[in-house]
Structure formats: structure tokens, C-alpha cells
PDB file of C-alpha atoms in Angstrom:
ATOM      1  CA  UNK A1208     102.178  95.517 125.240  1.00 33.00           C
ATOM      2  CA  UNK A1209     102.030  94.927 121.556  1.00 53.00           C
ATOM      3  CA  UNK A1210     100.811  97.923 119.399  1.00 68.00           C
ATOM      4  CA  UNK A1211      98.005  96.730 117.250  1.00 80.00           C
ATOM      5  CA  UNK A1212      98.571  98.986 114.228  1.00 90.00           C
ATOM      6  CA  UNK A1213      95.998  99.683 112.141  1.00 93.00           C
ATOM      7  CA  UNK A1214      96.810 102.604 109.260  1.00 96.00           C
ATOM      8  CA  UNK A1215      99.756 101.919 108.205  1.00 97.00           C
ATOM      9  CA  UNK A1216     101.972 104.227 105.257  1.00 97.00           C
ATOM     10  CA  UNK A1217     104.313 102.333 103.040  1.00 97.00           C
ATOM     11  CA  UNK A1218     105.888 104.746 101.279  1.00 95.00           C
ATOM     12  CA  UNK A1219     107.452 103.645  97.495  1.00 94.00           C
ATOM     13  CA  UNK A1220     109.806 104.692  95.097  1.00 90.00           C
ATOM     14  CA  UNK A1221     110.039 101.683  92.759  1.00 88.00           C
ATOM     15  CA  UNK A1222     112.693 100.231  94.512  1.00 86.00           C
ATOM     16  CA  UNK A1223     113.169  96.692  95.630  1.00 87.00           C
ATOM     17  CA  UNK A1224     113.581  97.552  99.220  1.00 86.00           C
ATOM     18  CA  UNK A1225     110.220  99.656  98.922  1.00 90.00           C
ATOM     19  CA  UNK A1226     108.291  96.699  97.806  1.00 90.00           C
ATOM     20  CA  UNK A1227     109.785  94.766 100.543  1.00 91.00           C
ATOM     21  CA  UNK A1228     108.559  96.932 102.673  1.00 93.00           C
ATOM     22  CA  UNK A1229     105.249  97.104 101.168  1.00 96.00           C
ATOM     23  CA  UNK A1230     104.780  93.052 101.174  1.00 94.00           C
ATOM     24  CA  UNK A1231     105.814  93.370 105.096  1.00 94.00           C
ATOM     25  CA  UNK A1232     102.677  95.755 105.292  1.00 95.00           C
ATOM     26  CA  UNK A1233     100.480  93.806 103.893  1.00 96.00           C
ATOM     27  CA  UNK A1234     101.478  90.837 106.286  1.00 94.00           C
ATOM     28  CA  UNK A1235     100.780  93.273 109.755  1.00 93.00           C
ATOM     29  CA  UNK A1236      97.953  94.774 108.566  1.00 96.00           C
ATOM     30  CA  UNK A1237      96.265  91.324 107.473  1.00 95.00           C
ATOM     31  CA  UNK A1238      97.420  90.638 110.983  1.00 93.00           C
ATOM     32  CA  UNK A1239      96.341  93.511 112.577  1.00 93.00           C
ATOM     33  CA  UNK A1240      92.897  94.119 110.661  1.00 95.00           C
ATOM     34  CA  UNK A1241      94.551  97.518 109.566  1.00 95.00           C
ATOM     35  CA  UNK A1242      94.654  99.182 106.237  1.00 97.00           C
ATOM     36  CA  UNK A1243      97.616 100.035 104.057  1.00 98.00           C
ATOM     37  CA  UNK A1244      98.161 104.128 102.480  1.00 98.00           C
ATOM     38  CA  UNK A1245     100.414 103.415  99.612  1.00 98.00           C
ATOM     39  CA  UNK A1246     102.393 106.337  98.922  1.00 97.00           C
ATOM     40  CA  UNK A1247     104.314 107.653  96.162  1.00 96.00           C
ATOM     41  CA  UNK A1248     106.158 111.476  96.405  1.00 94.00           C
ATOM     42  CA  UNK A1249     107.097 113.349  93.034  1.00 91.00           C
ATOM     43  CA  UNK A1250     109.845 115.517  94.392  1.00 85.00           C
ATOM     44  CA  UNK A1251     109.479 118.874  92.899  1.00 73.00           C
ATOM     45  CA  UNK A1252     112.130 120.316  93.618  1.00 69.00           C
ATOM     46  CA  UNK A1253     113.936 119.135  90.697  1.00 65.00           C
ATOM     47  CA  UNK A1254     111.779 120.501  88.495  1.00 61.00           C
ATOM     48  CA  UNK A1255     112.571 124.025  89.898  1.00 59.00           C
ATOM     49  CA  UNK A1256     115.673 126.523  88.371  1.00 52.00           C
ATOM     50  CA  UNK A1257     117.038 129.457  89.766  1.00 48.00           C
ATOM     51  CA  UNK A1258     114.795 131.294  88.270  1.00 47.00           C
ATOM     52  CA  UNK A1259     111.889 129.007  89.883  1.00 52.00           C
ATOM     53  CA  UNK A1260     110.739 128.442  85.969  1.00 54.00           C
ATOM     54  CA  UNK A1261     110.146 124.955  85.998  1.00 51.00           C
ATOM     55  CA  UNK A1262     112.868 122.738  83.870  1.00 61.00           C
ATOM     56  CA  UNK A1263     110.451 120.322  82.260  1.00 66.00           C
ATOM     57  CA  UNK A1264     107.293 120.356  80.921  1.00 69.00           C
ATOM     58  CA  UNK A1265     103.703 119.514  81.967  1.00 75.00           C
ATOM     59  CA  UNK A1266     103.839 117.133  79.816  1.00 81.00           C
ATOM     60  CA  UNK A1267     106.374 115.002  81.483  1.00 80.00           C
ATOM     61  CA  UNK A1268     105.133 115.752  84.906  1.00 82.00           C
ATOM     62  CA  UNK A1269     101.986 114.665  83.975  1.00 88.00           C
ATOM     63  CA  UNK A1270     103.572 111.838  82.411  1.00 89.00           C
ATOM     64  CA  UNK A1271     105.518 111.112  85.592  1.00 90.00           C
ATOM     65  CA  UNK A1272     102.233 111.201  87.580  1.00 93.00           C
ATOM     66  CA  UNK A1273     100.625 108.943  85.265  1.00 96.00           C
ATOM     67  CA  UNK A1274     103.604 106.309  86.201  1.00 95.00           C
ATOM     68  CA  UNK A1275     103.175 106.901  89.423  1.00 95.00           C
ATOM     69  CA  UNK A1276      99.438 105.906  89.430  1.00 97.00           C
ATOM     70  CA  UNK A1277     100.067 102.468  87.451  1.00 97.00           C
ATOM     71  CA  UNK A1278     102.786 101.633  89.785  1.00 97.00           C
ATOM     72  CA  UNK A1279     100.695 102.456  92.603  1.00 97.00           C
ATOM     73  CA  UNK A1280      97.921 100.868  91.024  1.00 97.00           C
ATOM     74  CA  UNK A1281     100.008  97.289  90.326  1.00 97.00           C
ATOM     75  CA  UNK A1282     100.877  97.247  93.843  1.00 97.00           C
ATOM     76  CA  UNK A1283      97.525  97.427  94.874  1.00 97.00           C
ATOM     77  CA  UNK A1284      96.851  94.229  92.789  1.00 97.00           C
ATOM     78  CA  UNK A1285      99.604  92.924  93.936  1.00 96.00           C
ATOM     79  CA  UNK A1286      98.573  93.025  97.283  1.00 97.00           C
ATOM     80  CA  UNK A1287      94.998  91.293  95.978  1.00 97.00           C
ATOM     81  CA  UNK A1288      96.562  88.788  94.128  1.00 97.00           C
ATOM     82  CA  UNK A1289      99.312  87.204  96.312  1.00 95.00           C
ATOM     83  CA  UNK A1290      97.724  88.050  99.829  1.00 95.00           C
ATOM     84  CA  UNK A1291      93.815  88.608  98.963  1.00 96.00           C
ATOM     85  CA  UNK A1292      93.907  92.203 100.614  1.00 97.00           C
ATOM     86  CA  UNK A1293      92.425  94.533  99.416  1.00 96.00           C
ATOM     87  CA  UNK A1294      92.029  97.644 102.328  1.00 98.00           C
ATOM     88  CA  UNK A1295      94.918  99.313 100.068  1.00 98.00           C
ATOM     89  CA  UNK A1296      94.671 103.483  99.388  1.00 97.00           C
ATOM     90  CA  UNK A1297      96.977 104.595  96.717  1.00 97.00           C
ATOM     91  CA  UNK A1298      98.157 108.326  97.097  1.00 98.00           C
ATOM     92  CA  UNK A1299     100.301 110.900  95.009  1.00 97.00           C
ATOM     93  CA  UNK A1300     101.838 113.869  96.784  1.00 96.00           C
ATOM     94  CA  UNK A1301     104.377 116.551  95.056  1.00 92.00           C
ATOM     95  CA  UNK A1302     106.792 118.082  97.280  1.00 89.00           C
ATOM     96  CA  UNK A1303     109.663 117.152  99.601  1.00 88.00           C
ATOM     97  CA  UNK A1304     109.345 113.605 100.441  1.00 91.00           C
ATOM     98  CA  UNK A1305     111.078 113.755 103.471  1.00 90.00           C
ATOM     99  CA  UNK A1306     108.523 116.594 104.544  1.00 91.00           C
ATOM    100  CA  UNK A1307     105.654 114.483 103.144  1.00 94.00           C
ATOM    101  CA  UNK A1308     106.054 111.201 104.792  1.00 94.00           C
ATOM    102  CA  UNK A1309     107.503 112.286 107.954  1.00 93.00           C
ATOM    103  CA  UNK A1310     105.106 114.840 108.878  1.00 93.00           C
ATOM    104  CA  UNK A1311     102.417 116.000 106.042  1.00 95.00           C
ATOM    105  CA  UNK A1312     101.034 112.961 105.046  1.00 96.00           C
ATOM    106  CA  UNK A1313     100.914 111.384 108.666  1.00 95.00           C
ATOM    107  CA  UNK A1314      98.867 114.903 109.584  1.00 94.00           C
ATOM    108  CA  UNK A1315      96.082 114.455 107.184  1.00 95.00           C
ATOM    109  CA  UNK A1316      95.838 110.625 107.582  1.00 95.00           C
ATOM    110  CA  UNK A1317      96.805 109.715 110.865  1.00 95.00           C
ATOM    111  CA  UNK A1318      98.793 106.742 110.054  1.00 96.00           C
ATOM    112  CA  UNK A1319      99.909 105.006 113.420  1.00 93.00           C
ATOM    113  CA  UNK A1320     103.089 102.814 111.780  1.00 95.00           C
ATOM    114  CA  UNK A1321     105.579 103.906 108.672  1.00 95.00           C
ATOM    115  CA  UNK A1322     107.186 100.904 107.410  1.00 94.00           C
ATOM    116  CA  UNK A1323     109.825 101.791 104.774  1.00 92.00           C
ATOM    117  CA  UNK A1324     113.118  99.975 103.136  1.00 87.00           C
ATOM    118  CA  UNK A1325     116.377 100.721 104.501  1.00 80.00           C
ATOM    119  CA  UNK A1326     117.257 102.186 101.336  1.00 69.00           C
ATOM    120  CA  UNK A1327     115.718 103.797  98.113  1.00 57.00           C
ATOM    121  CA  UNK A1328     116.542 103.931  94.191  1.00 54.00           C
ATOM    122  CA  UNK A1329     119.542 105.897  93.958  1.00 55.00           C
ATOM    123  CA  UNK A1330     122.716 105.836  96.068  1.00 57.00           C
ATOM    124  CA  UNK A1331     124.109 109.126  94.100  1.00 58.00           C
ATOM    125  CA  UNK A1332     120.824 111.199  95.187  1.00 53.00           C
ATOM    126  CA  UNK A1333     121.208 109.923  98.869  1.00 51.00           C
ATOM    127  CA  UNK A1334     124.587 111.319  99.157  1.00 53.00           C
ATOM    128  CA  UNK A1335     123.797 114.676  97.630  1.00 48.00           C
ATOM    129  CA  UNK A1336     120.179 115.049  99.550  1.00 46.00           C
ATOM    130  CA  UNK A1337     120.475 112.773 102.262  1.00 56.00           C
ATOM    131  CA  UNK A1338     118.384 109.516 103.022  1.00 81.00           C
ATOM    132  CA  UNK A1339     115.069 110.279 103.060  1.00 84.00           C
ATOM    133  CA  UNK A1340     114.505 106.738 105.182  1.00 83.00           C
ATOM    134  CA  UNK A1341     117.329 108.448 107.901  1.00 84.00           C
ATOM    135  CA  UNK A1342     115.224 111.509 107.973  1.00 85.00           C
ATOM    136  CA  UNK A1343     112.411 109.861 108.406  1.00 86.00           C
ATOM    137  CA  UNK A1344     113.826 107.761 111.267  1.00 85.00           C
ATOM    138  CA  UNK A1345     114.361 110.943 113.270  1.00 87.00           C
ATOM    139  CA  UNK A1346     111.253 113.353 112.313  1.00 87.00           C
ATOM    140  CA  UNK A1347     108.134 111.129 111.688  1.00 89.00           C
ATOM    141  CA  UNK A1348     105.407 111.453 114.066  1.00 88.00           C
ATOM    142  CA  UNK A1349     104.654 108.034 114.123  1.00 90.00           C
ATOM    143  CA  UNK A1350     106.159 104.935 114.965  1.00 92.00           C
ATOM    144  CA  UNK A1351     108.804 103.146 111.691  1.00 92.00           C
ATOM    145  CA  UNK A1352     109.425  99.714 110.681  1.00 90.00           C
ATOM    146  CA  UNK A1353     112.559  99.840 108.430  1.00 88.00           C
ATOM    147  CA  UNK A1354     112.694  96.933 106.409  1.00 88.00           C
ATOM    148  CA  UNK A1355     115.924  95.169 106.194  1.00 81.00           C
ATOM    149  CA  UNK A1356     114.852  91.644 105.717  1.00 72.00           C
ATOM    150  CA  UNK A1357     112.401  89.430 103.700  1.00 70.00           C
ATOM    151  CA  UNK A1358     108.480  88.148 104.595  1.00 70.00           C
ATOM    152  CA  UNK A1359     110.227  85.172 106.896  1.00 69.00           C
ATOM    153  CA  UNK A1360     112.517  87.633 108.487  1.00 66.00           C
ATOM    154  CA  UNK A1361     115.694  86.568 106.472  1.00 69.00           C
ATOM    155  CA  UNK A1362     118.726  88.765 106.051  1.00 69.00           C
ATOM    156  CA  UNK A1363     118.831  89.740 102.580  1.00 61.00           C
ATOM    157  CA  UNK A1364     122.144  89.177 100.475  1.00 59.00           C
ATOM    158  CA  UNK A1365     122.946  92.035  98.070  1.00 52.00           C
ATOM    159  CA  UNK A1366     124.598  91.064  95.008  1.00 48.00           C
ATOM    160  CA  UNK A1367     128.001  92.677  94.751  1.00 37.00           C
TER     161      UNK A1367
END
């Protein structure tokens, strides 16, 4: 029996694979009748020292949040533009993102699918904090879509 899935979180980092994964989300829930939470994470635990004084200034995590919102925002019209849907959230969270979108976010919205590239921006952070899309995978309390392929379900080719 096929699950008809209705709220579904796409969460982004700016990545290709994200937006991938994002156009895939548009195509089930236009499908489905469902509704999209786009969802960015500012991980905060970089801005945190030893001395748990923050490193950087308000004004550039404000200025990182503000980023955040327009990229969220241009997905949104994205979504309206090349797929006229338009039952697209945006949402900003601070924290952890493998906390957030595994467990957090999923609490407070009850999101029944998590569709997510296979990978995100930066192959140096993924070996020093682990993939947050492998976390994910094993903690999220509901169902995942990774993304490895494009809207007609083609392998992609990564440039070498």
C-alpha cells in the first residue's frame, strides 16, 4: 500500500543536491495534495568558543539569517514559477541540524516524509561532523527519501 504523504520537510543548505531534493518534493506533494516545510538550520555551534562567548557578531548572524530567508524565499517562487505550487512554508531553526530535522522539527510539525540530497555543501565539514543526511537516515521519526537522481529518475553524473 502506497503512503500518500502529505507534509513533507525538505530540508536545504544551498546545495545542488538540496534543491534536487526540493524539486522532487514539489513533484509528490503536487501528487499527493500535500504541502512542502522548507527548511533551513543555522548551526550554532560554530558560533560558540570555549568560553561559550560567541565568535561572531549579531551582526553577521543576523546577516546569515537574512540569507537564509531570501534563499528560502526564492525557493518558494521557485516552486510557483516552474510547478504553480504554492502550499510551500519556509522555516529557520538555529541549533544542531542533525537534532533539528531528525527529531525537533518533525515534533512540532508532524511531517510524515523527509526527502533530502544524498549529500550537502561541504565534503570537509562531513568528515569532521559527520553527514547530517546519514544521521538523519538512522534517527528521523519519519519516513526519508534521499535524493540521488533527477525529476525523471536519472542517475546524476558528477563532474570530476
Amino acid at each position: 500500500m502506497a503512503n500518500d504523504y502529505k507534509t513533507i520537510l525538505v530540508p536545504v543548505d544551498g546545495s545542488e543536491a538540496a534543491e534536487r531534493a526540493f524539486d522532487k518534493a514539489v513533484k509528490i506533494a503536487i501528487e499527493n495534495g500535500g504541502k512542502i516545510d522548507v527548511l533551513n538550520v543555522i548551526d550554532t555551534r560554530q558560533f560558540i568558543g570555549e568560553m561559550q562567548d560567541t565568535l561572531i557578531s549579531g551582526d553577521t548572524i543576523y546577516q546569515m539569517t537574512q540569507d537564509s530567508e531570501n534563499y528560502l524565499i526564492s525557493l518558494k517562487k521557485w516552486a510557483k514559477d516552474n510547478f504553480d505550487f504554492d502550499k510551500v512554508d519556509y522555516h529557520i531553526r538555529y541549533g544542531s541540524p542533525k537534532r533539528i530535522i531528525s527529531y525537533d522539527f518533525i515534533k512540532d510539525k508532524h511531517n510524515d516524509l523527509i526527502i533530502m540530497g544524498a549529500t550537502g555543501l561541504n565534503a570537509v565539514e562531513r568528515m569532521l561532523m559527520g553527514s547530517v543526511t546519514e544521521y538523519v537516515n538512522q534517527h528521523a521519526m519519519a519516513d526519508i527519501l534521499i535524493v540521488r537522481t533527477d525529476l525523471e529518475n536519472k542517475k546524476i553524473n558528477k563532474k570530476k
